[in-house]
Amino acid sequence: MLHKSAKALSRRKFLISSVQSSAGLVLGMSLPLSHAEADNSDAASSVTKTLSPNAFVTINDSNKVIVTIKHLEMGQGTFTGLATLVAEELDADWAQVECQGAEAAVEKYANGLWGKFQGTGGSTAIANSYQQMREAGATARAMLVGAAASLWRVPVTAITVKQGMVHHAATGKSVNFGVLAELAALQTIPQEVELKDPSEFTLIGKKVSRKDVGKTSGKAIFTQDIQRPNQLTALVAHPPLFGAKVSSFDATEALKVNGVVDVVQIPNGVAVLAKDYWQAKTGRDLLKVQWDESVAFTKSSDELMNEYKALAEKPGLVATDNGNVDEGFAQADQIIEASYEFPYLAHATMEPMNCVVQLHSEGRTFERAELWYGAQIHTGDQMAVAGALGLTPDKVKINTLFAGGSFGRRGNAHSDYVLEAVQIAKAHGKGVPIKLVWSREDDTHAGYYRPMYFHKLKAGLDKAGNLVAWQHRIVGQSIVKGTGFEGLIQNGIDHTSVEGASNLPYGIPNKRVELHTTESKVPVLWWRSVGSTHTAHATECFLDEIAAVAKKDPVALRMALLKNHPRHRGVLELAAKQAGWSEQTKSSENAFGVAVHKSFGTYVAQVVEVAKSSQGYKIERVTCAVDCGVAVNPDVIKAQMEGGIGYGLSPALLSEITLNKGKVAQSNFHDYQVIRMNNMPDIDVHIVPSTEPPTGVGEPGTPVIAPALSNALAAAGAEREYRLPLKTQLV
Amino acid sequence: MKISLDINGKKQEVDVDPNTPLLWVVRDHLNLTGTKFGCGMALCGACTVHMNGNPIRSCVTPVSSVQGQEITTIEGVTSSDLSKESNAVVEAWEDIAVVQCGYCQSGQIMSATALLKQNPNPTDQDIDGFMSGNICRCATYKRIKEGIKQAAQSMKVASINPSSNDVAINVDDSLFYDVGNEQSTVAQKTESVNASVMDQEGGADHVA
């Protein structure tokens, strides 16, 4: 890298972070795919054919670069993203790069934005890994360069690296990484590395093939696919109501089913263990369980919503208070009010929840546990499992597999399905591997839903039509209360309940956001884009209603209110331009709707074009603009916007979980409907060029589509709706 | 009960309850785990395999009903009679980077392959009609559609004898999701799939 100027070099010097500083201690550590290696804290004396300068990069003598990915790959492309960062600074050939999921090991794999905690969520993978993964790659590169220099007896400054080959120009010598790995492992791990200037990037910003491979051949292994010797499959009869408990059960018929080997009671039901899924399900369905429903939750959704509406009439805890709202309304010439209702939502991952666990015992006590599943919050799960078994967390080994979707579901602060698997294994007590599998019905009924919410908004306009006062009341359950994430509650306000509303970017002189946090036994959880799933819809629909009353163009009004928010303006402008907003809204027969929202540090604007015909309304096109800082993998970013829009269309049009006297009314995809091929619109995604630090893209595409669509339908003449899913049928 | 199966061109015998859905036999007994479990009611298509080259939902197909039939799973489809279509599909899928979480994609690829066998030149509407029985929660639908079109195009270019596509196909209507119809249609379809399967089997109702 000596072709760079001295000035540039000094600018680009980064001190290796503490994680890498300690890397010397883990040099040559045993990674699942690496060759047999000596335990070599004394690197110089070790015999190893692999280079593993840190917990992320291993280069073996077969010339493979194996990148260990500390985040869960659930479809969002993190294998590709993090490997891109390593390969960029390593100057690897993309074809030689392979990825593997990291085990639970917080000292090596903590999420840099979450403190001492390993986990994936909040669209943080790229944001917290950008520096760390590049440094990991640059460290390995420096050691390969050092090895080549010593091999050829030339200065390191004469060595260049390109696409997996190490060169010495003057002598014409070239060698691949694999040949150098053994020698490179003997090099001192550098304490400082130089990172490239963005102008030198060859992989970052380009389309690269995905590294979560095996998914078009059926070879990729998900939790559901784990088959260990002597493994049993377990299905559970869960309580029909939240809060109900097993009173008694009769397993006589279940135990008669061929292949059923055991029936055990666990805290949240009764489990049937059998040699295969079908036997376990047949047995489970023959169980006779008496439930104690004396303290169970028995309210219906309508009843709950009425309570929420009553609460919204009263002031709540203040999350945001700018200016003087009461004075603002007193001065207002015109008051506009609207309320929005949101049901519970299931994540409905394609792979229903499941987990494989094996307990290893010495005599009567369990000594250690090993788990295989799509682990999303490793540290939380590891501590929960350790707690359930009376072990220290280091005795709980978690192997991270691909997840067949998560959307938040696998990152449960209560570790619900993981603990259920462990409890079954503990109750069975034989030390064989247990695969807990939920059927689709179990998955739909078991809860951990996006909470139900009610929003009540009020705005004041002055004589000139300027927005002078804004009041927003939110009513719903807290996701984080009573969990390890409770720190997100400050002064009684759960940040995840109000995010997107409490930080509304619009320049309104008097603004107040209030929250009522409700209690219920219905288990709730984050759901792709969390608070923004409802706050973006309420605020962006309401702003359009204001625009209509004030007779202002929805894009122009937003641009005017976003004077101090250039990145919001940037995506709004780009989406409007690409959709042909100003020309089309005047001339086209089609109607247009817009929404803009920032979540997880990423800015997204979407314009929905709707056509009206005698059959009804049809989405012609969605134009999406995204600003996520440096675009590491543009094609993955586009895929996440497309998928995020698709995911958000389900609750906009079809999906809801409802309670009927406490019982979940839906069970499978016929009544918990989600969008299919015929519901998917054309989508154009445009990325704002940026040199800002990269932010995540897994979630921010989702919250914008429902309000943009609602606004387009209103523009097309459909009656405004104040509840999701919309009743308006699309064709 | 001993049941003889022809899976991916290989004759095999399994000893299972004859009502066991084919899905759980291929997954739990034959260790062909590429075929996925998503709903158990023929609502999502993750379990799609081919029977004599036509797509079926293996989660509602009793294993005893497929004795003597040629079953192909994702593991065998690229070397099956539909190798031309499936290889074109897989190539397009990789090229376009269709896949996200990947859990539904074995089923998507099996359906897309069968679609191209029956209709080598599908329109957007044809694709909507044929593929809407396969749910993708990552919503990769836009790229699936592009992938099918690209595969169709590459087959056309590669085809030496265009008439080779003119093969009579016995289409299982129950696999078509009625675009635009009510949810009850799906439930009815499911029932009819189950019912037709049960008829062959003698009526044991174990699926719903």
mmCIF file of C-alpha atoms in Angstrom, chain A residues 262-474:
data_model
loop_
_atom_site.group_PDB
_atom_site.id
_atom_site.type_symbol
_atom_site.label_atom_id
_atom_site.label_comp_id
_atom_site.label_asym_id
_atom_site.label_seq_id
_atom_site.Cartn_x
_atom_site.Cartn_y
_atom_site.Cartn_z
ATOM 1 C CA ASP A 262 -41.728 -40.006 26.291
ATOM 2 C CA VAL A 263 -44.237 -37.386 27.414
ATOM 3 C CA VAL A 264 -43.029 -34.743 29.847
ATOM 4 C CA GLN A 265 -44.541 -31.734 31.544
ATOM 5 C CA ILE A 266 -42.691 -28.435 31.235
ATOM 6 C CA PRO A 267 -43.564 -24.998 32.636
ATOM 7 C CA ASN A 268 -45.482 -23.962 29.519
ATOM 8 C CA GLY A 269 -47.228 -27.192 28.526
ATOM 9 C CA VAL A 270 -46.738 -30.858 27.838
ATOM 10 C CA ALA A 271 -44.140 -32.186 25.408
ATOM 11 C CA VAL A 272 -44.280 -35.369 23.363
ATOM 12 C CA LEU A 273 -40.946 -36.846 22.290
ATOM 13 C CA ALA A 274 -40.722 -39.227 19.370
ATOM 14 C CA LYS A 275 -38.310 -40.520 16.774
ATOM 15 C CA ASP A 276 -39.649 -38.254 14.035
ATOM 16 C CA TYR A 277 -41.834 -35.195 13.600
ATOM 17 C CA TRP A 278 -44.936 -36.968 12.395
ATOM 18 C CA GLN A 279 -44.958 -39.395 15.308
ATOM 19 C CA ALA A 280 -44.436 -36.558 17.779
ATOM 20 C CA LYS A 281 -47.216 -34.506 16.199
ATOM 21 C CA THR A 282 -49.604 -37.456 16.094
ATOM 22 C CA GLY A 283 -48.881 -38.125 19.760
ATOM 23 C CA ARG A 284 -49.147 -34.478 20.730
ATOM 24 C CA ASP A 285 -52.547 -34.177 19.059
ATOM 25 C CA LEU A 286 -53.781 -37.203 21.103
ATOM 26 C CA LEU A 287 -52.795 -35.686 24.450
ATOM 27 C CA LYS A 288 -55.627 -34.880 26.825
ATOM 28 C CA VAL A 289 -54.623 -31.835 28.843
ATOM 29 C CA GLN A 290 -56.691 -30.134 31.524
ATOM 30 C CA TRP A 291 -55.752 -26.479 31.727
ATOM 31 C CA ASP A 292 -56.039 -24.203 34.746
ATOM 32 C CA GLU A 293 -57.347 -20.989 33.193
ATOM 33 C CA SER A 294 -58.103 -19.213 36.457
ATOM 34 C CA VAL A 295 -55.525 -16.471 35.923
ATOM 35 C CA ALA A 296 -55.424 -16.605 32.123
ATOM 36 C CA PHE A 297 -55.833 -13.571 29.891
ATOM 37 C CA THR A 298 -59.382 -13.566 28.504
ATOM 38 C CA LYS A 299 -59.862 -10.184 26.858
ATOM 39 C CA SER A 300 -60.746 -9.706 23.220
ATOM 40 C CA SER A 301 -58.976 -7.356 20.842
ATOM 41 C CA ASP A 302 -62.005 -5.065 20.558
ATOM 42 C CA GLU A 303 -62.220 -4.781 24.324
ATOM 43 C CA LEU A 304 -58.530 -3.935 24.542
ATOM 44 C CA MET A 305 -58.804 -1.350 21.781
ATOM 45 C CA ASN A 306 -61.679 0.342 23.573
ATOM 46 C CA GLU A 307 -59.545 0.573 26.707
ATOM 47 C CA TYR A 308 -56.720 2.046 24.640
ATOM 48 C CA LYS A 309 -59.053 4.622 23.104
ATOM 49 C CA ALA A 310 -60.281 5.672 26.535
ATOM 50 C CA LEU A 311 -56.690 6.069 27.732
ATOM 51 C CA ALA A 312 -55.833 8.232 24.733
ATOM 52 C CA GLU A 313 -58.338 10.805 25.949
ATOM 53 C CA LYS A 314 -56.098 11.464 28.966
ATOM 54 C CA PRO A 315 -52.591 12.921 29.041
ATOM 55 C CA GLY A 316 -49.842 10.309 29.168
ATOM 56 C CA LEU A 317 -46.185 10.357 30.157
ATOM 57 C CA VAL A 318 -44.404 13.008 28.136
ATOM 58 C CA ALA A 319 -41.816 11.666 25.706
ATOM 59 C CA THR A 320 -41.217 14.918 23.829
ATOM 60 C CA ASP A 321 -42.250 18.454 24.685
ATOM 61 C CA ASN A 322 -41.055 21.269 22.429
ATOM 62 C CA GLY A 323 -42.331 24.828 22.642
ATOM 63 C CA ASN A 324 -45.757 25.236 24.260
ATOM 64 C CA VAL A 325 -48.358 22.975 22.714
ATOM 65 C CA ASP A 326 -51.309 24.430 24.616
ATOM 66 C CA GLU A 327 -50.434 27.942 23.446
ATOM 67 C CA GLY A 328 -49.866 26.600 19.955
ATOM 68 C CA PHE A 329 -53.357 25.167 19.800
ATOM 69 C CA ALA A 330 -54.796 28.350 21.343
ATOM 70 C CA GLN A 331 -53.322 30.345 18.461
ATOM 71 C CA ALA A 332 -54.400 27.875 15.814
ATOM 72 C CA ASP A 333 -57.020 28.807 13.277
ATOM 73 C CA GLN A 334 -57.847 25.222 12.412
ATOM 74 C CA ILE A 335 -57.578 21.943 14.342
ATOM 75 C CA ILE A 336 -57.173 18.555 12.644
ATOM 76 C CA GLU A 337 -57.515 15.258 14.482
ATOM 77 C CA ALA A 338 -57.096 11.636 13.509
ATOM 78 C CA SER A 339 -56.620 8.290 15.221
ATOM 79 C CA TYR A 340 -54.952 5.130 13.972
ATOM 80 C CA GLU A 341 -55.390 1.518 15.114
ATOM 81 C CA PHE A 342 -52.847 -1.258 14.803
ATOM 82 C CA PRO A 343 -53.487 -4.927 15.619
ATOM 83 C CA TYR A 344 -51.112 -7.502 17.050
ATOM 84 C CA LEU A 345 -48.900 -9.035 14.369
ATOM 85 C CA ALA A 346 -47.110 -12.373 14.186
ATOM 86 C CA HIS A 347 -43.658 -12.557 12.620
ATOM 87 C CA ALA A 348 -44.645 -15.708 10.714
ATOM 88 C CA THR A 349 -41.134 -16.662 9.685
ATOM 89 C CA MET A 350 -41.112 -19.324 6.972
ATOM 90 C CA GLU A 351 -39.227 -21.594 9.363
ATOM 91 C CA PRO A 352 -41.411 -21.953 12.447
ATOM 92 C CA MET A 353 -39.496 -21.691 15.730
ATOM 93 C CA ASN A 354 -37.307 -24.652 16.581
ATOM 94 C CA CYS A 355 -34.151 -25.443 18.529
ATOM 95 C CA VAL A 356 -31.865 -28.452 18.959
ATOM 96 C CA VAL A 357 -30.290 -29.042 22.363
ATOM 97 C CA GLN A 358 -28.175 -31.780 23.878
ATOM 98 C CA LEU A 359 -27.389 -31.937 27.566
ATOM 99 C CA HIS A 360 -24.254 -33.751 28.607
ATOM 100 C CA SER A 361 -24.275 -35.208 32.076
ATOM 101 C CA GLU A 362 -21.796 -36.684 34.466
ATOM 102 C CA GLY A 363 -23.757 -38.924 36.739
ATOM 103 C CA ARG A 364 -26.897 -37.127 37.827
ATOM 104 C CA THR A 365 -26.031 -33.553 37.047
ATOM 105 C CA PHE A 366 -25.787 -31.751 33.748
ATOM 106 C CA GLU A 367 -22.258 -30.619 33.086
ATOM 107 C CA ARG A 368 -22.724 -28.773 29.856
ATOM 108 C CA ALA A 369 -25.193 -28.045 27.088
ATOM 109 C CA GLU A 370 -24.796 -27.727 23.339
ATOM 110 C CA LEU A 371 -27.367 -26.052 21.114
ATOM 111 C CA TRP A 372 -27.845 -25.726 17.370
ATOM 112 C CA TYR A 373 -30.260 -23.105 16.025
ATOM 113 C CA GLY A 374 -30.601 -19.714 14.397
ATOM 114 C CA ALA A 375 -29.349 -17.863 17.444
ATOM 115 C CA GLN A 376 -29.941 -14.126 17.301
ATOM 116 C CA ILE A 377 -29.133 -12.848 20.780
ATOM 117 C CA HIS A 378 -26.429 -15.277 21.749
ATOM 118 C CA THR A 379 -25.459 -13.769 25.070
ATOM 119 C CA GLY A 380 -29.016 -13.522 26.364
ATOM 120 C CA ASP A 381 -29.841 -17.072 25.309
ATOM 121 C CA GLN A 382 -26.574 -18.409 26.695
ATOM 122 C CA MET A 383 -27.221 -16.823 30.096
ATOM 123 C CA ALA A 384 -30.834 -17.985 30.156
ATOM 124 C CA VAL A 385 -29.884 -21.578 29.326
ATOM 125 C CA ALA A 386 -27.064 -21.523 31.879
ATOM 126 C CA GLY A 387 -29.496 -20.199 34.474
ATOM 127 C CA ALA A 388 -32.056 -22.906 33.729
ATOM 128 C CA LEU A 389 -29.447 -25.627 34.159
ATOM 129 C CA GLY A 390 -27.455 -24.137 37.031
ATOM 130 C CA LEU A 391 -24.358 -23.847 34.861
ATOM 131 C CA THR A 392 -21.982 -21.044 34.065
ATOM 132 C CA PRO A 393 -22.466 -19.559 30.573
ATOM 133 C CA ASP A 394 -19.149 -20.979 29.346
ATOM 134 C CA LYS A 395 -20.675 -24.467 29.712
ATOM 135 C CA VAL A 396 -23.349 -23.572 27.167
ATOM 136 C CA LYS A 397 -22.135 -23.933 23.594
ATOM 137 C CA ILE A 398 -24.334 -22.327 20.964
ATOM 138 C CA ASN A 399 -23.778 -23.191 17.292
ATOM 139 C CA THR A 400 -25.300 -20.550 15.043
ATOM 140 C CA LEU A 401 -27.153 -21.824 11.995
ATOM 141 C CA PHE A 402 -28.968 -19.988 9.208
ATOM 142 C CA ALA A 403 -32.405 -18.791 10.294
ATOM 143 C CA GLY A 404 -35.341 -19.225 7.937
ATOM 144 C CA GLY A 405 -36.298 -15.617 8.592
ATOM 145 C CA SER A 406 -36.563 -13.881 11.927
ATOM 146 C CA PHE A 407 -37.867 -10.313 11.581
ATOM 147 C CA GLY A 408 -37.142 -10.003 15.302
ATOM 148 C CA ARG A 409 -38.732 -13.278 16.394
ATOM 149 C CA ARG A 410 -35.547 -15.243 17.105
ATOM 150 C CA GLY A 411 -34.102 -12.397 19.154
ATOM 151 C CA ASN A 412 -36.337 -12.858 22.159
ATOM 152 C CA ALA A 413 -35.183 -11.384 25.454
ATOM 153 C CA HIS A 414 -37.170 -14.138 27.195
ATOM 154 C CA SER A 415 -35.359 -16.858 25.153
ATOM 155 C CA ASP A 416 -38.767 -18.534 25.037
ATOM 156 C CA TYR A 417 -38.381 -21.316 22.492
ATOM 157 C CA VAL A 418 -34.757 -21.919 23.448
ATOM 158 C CA LEU A 419 -35.643 -22.436 27.111
ATOM 159 C CA GLU A 420 -38.558 -24.629 26.095
ATOM 160 C CA ALA A 421 -36.167 -26.962 24.264
ATOM 161 C CA VAL A 422 -33.845 -27.014 27.267
ATOM 162 C CA GLN A 423 -36.701 -27.723 29.695
ATOM 163 C CA ILE A 424 -37.819 -30.664 27.567
ATOM 164 C CA ALA A 425 -34.281 -32.039 27.414
ATOM 165 C CA LYS A 426 -33.950 -31.615 31.161
ATOM 166 C CA ALA A 427 -37.278 -33.316 31.874
ATOM 167 C CA HIS A 428 -36.481 -36.208 29.535
ATOM 168 C CA GLY A 429 -33.094 -36.455 31.210
ATOM 169 C CA LYS A 430 -31.497 -39.014 28.894
ATOM 170 C CA GLY A 431 -28.852 -36.770 27.384
ATOM 171 C CA VAL A 432 -29.931 -37.406 23.794
ATOM 172 C CA PRO A 433 -30.265 -34.501 21.345
ATOM 173 C CA ILE A 434 -33.757 -33.006 21.385
ATOM 174 C CA LYS A 435 -35.158 -31.080 18.442
ATOM 175 C CA LEU A 436 -38.048 -28.889 19.517
ATOM 176 C CA VAL A 437 -40.256 -28.103 16.520
ATOM 177 C CA TRP A 438 -43.270 -25.833 16.491
ATOM 178 C CA SER A 439 -45.922 -26.479 13.895
ATOM 179 C CA ARG A 440 -47.232 -23.450 12.006
ATOM 180 C CA GLU A 441 -50.228 -23.409 14.345
ATOM 181 C CA ASP A 442 -47.963 -23.529 17.416
ATOM 182 C CA ASP A 443 -45.916 -20.678 15.981
ATOM 183 C CA THR A 444 -48.993 -18.556 15.243
ATOM 184 C CA HIS A 445 -50.538 -19.181 18.687
ATOM 185 C CA ALA A 446 -47.471 -18.967 20.890
ATOM 186 C CA GLY A 447 -47.234 -15.226 20.827
ATOM 187 C CA TYR A 448 -44.478 -12.725 20.941
ATOM 188 C CA TYR A 449 -46.371 -10.423 18.677
ATOM 189 C CA ARG A 450 -45.844 -6.867 17.522
ATOM 190 C CA PRO A 451 -47.962 -5.118 20.172
ATOM 191 C CA MET A 452 -51.370 -3.695 19.458
ATOM 192 C CA TYR A 453 -51.271 0.131 19.436
ATOM 193 C CA PHE A 454 -53.590 3.094 19.301
ATOM 194 C CA HIS A 455 -52.432 6.525 18.140
ATOM 195 C CA LYS A 456 -54.325 9.783 18.557
ATOM 196 C CA LEU A 457 -52.989 12.854 16.787
ATOM 197 C CA LYS A 458 -54.006 16.480 16.806
ATOM 198 C CA ALA A 459 -52.538 19.339 14.780
ATOM 199 C CA GLY A 460 -53.103 23.076 14.697
ATOM 200 C CA LEU A 461 -52.766 25.253 11.575
ATOM 201 C CA ASP A 462 -52.530 29.020 11.585
ATOM 202 C CA LYS A 463 -54.390 31.271 9.145
ATOM 203 C CA ALA A 464 -51.674 30.865 6.524
ATOM 204 C CA GLY A 465 -51.911 27.080 6.788
ATOM 205 C CA ASN A 466 -48.669 26.696 8.730
ATOM 206 C CA LEU A 467 -48.368 23.819 11.144
ATOM 207 C CA VAL A 468 -48.048 25.451 14.582
ATOM 208 C CA ALA A 469 -48.961 22.690 17.040
ATOM 209 C CA TRP A 470 -48.705 18.910 17.122
ATOM 210 C CA GLN A 471 -49.896 16.513 19.803
ATOM 211 C CA HIS A 472 -49.420 12.770 19.511
ATOM 212 C CA ARG A 473 -50.613 10.210 22.075
ATOM 213 C CA ILE A 474 -49.547 6.577 21.803
#
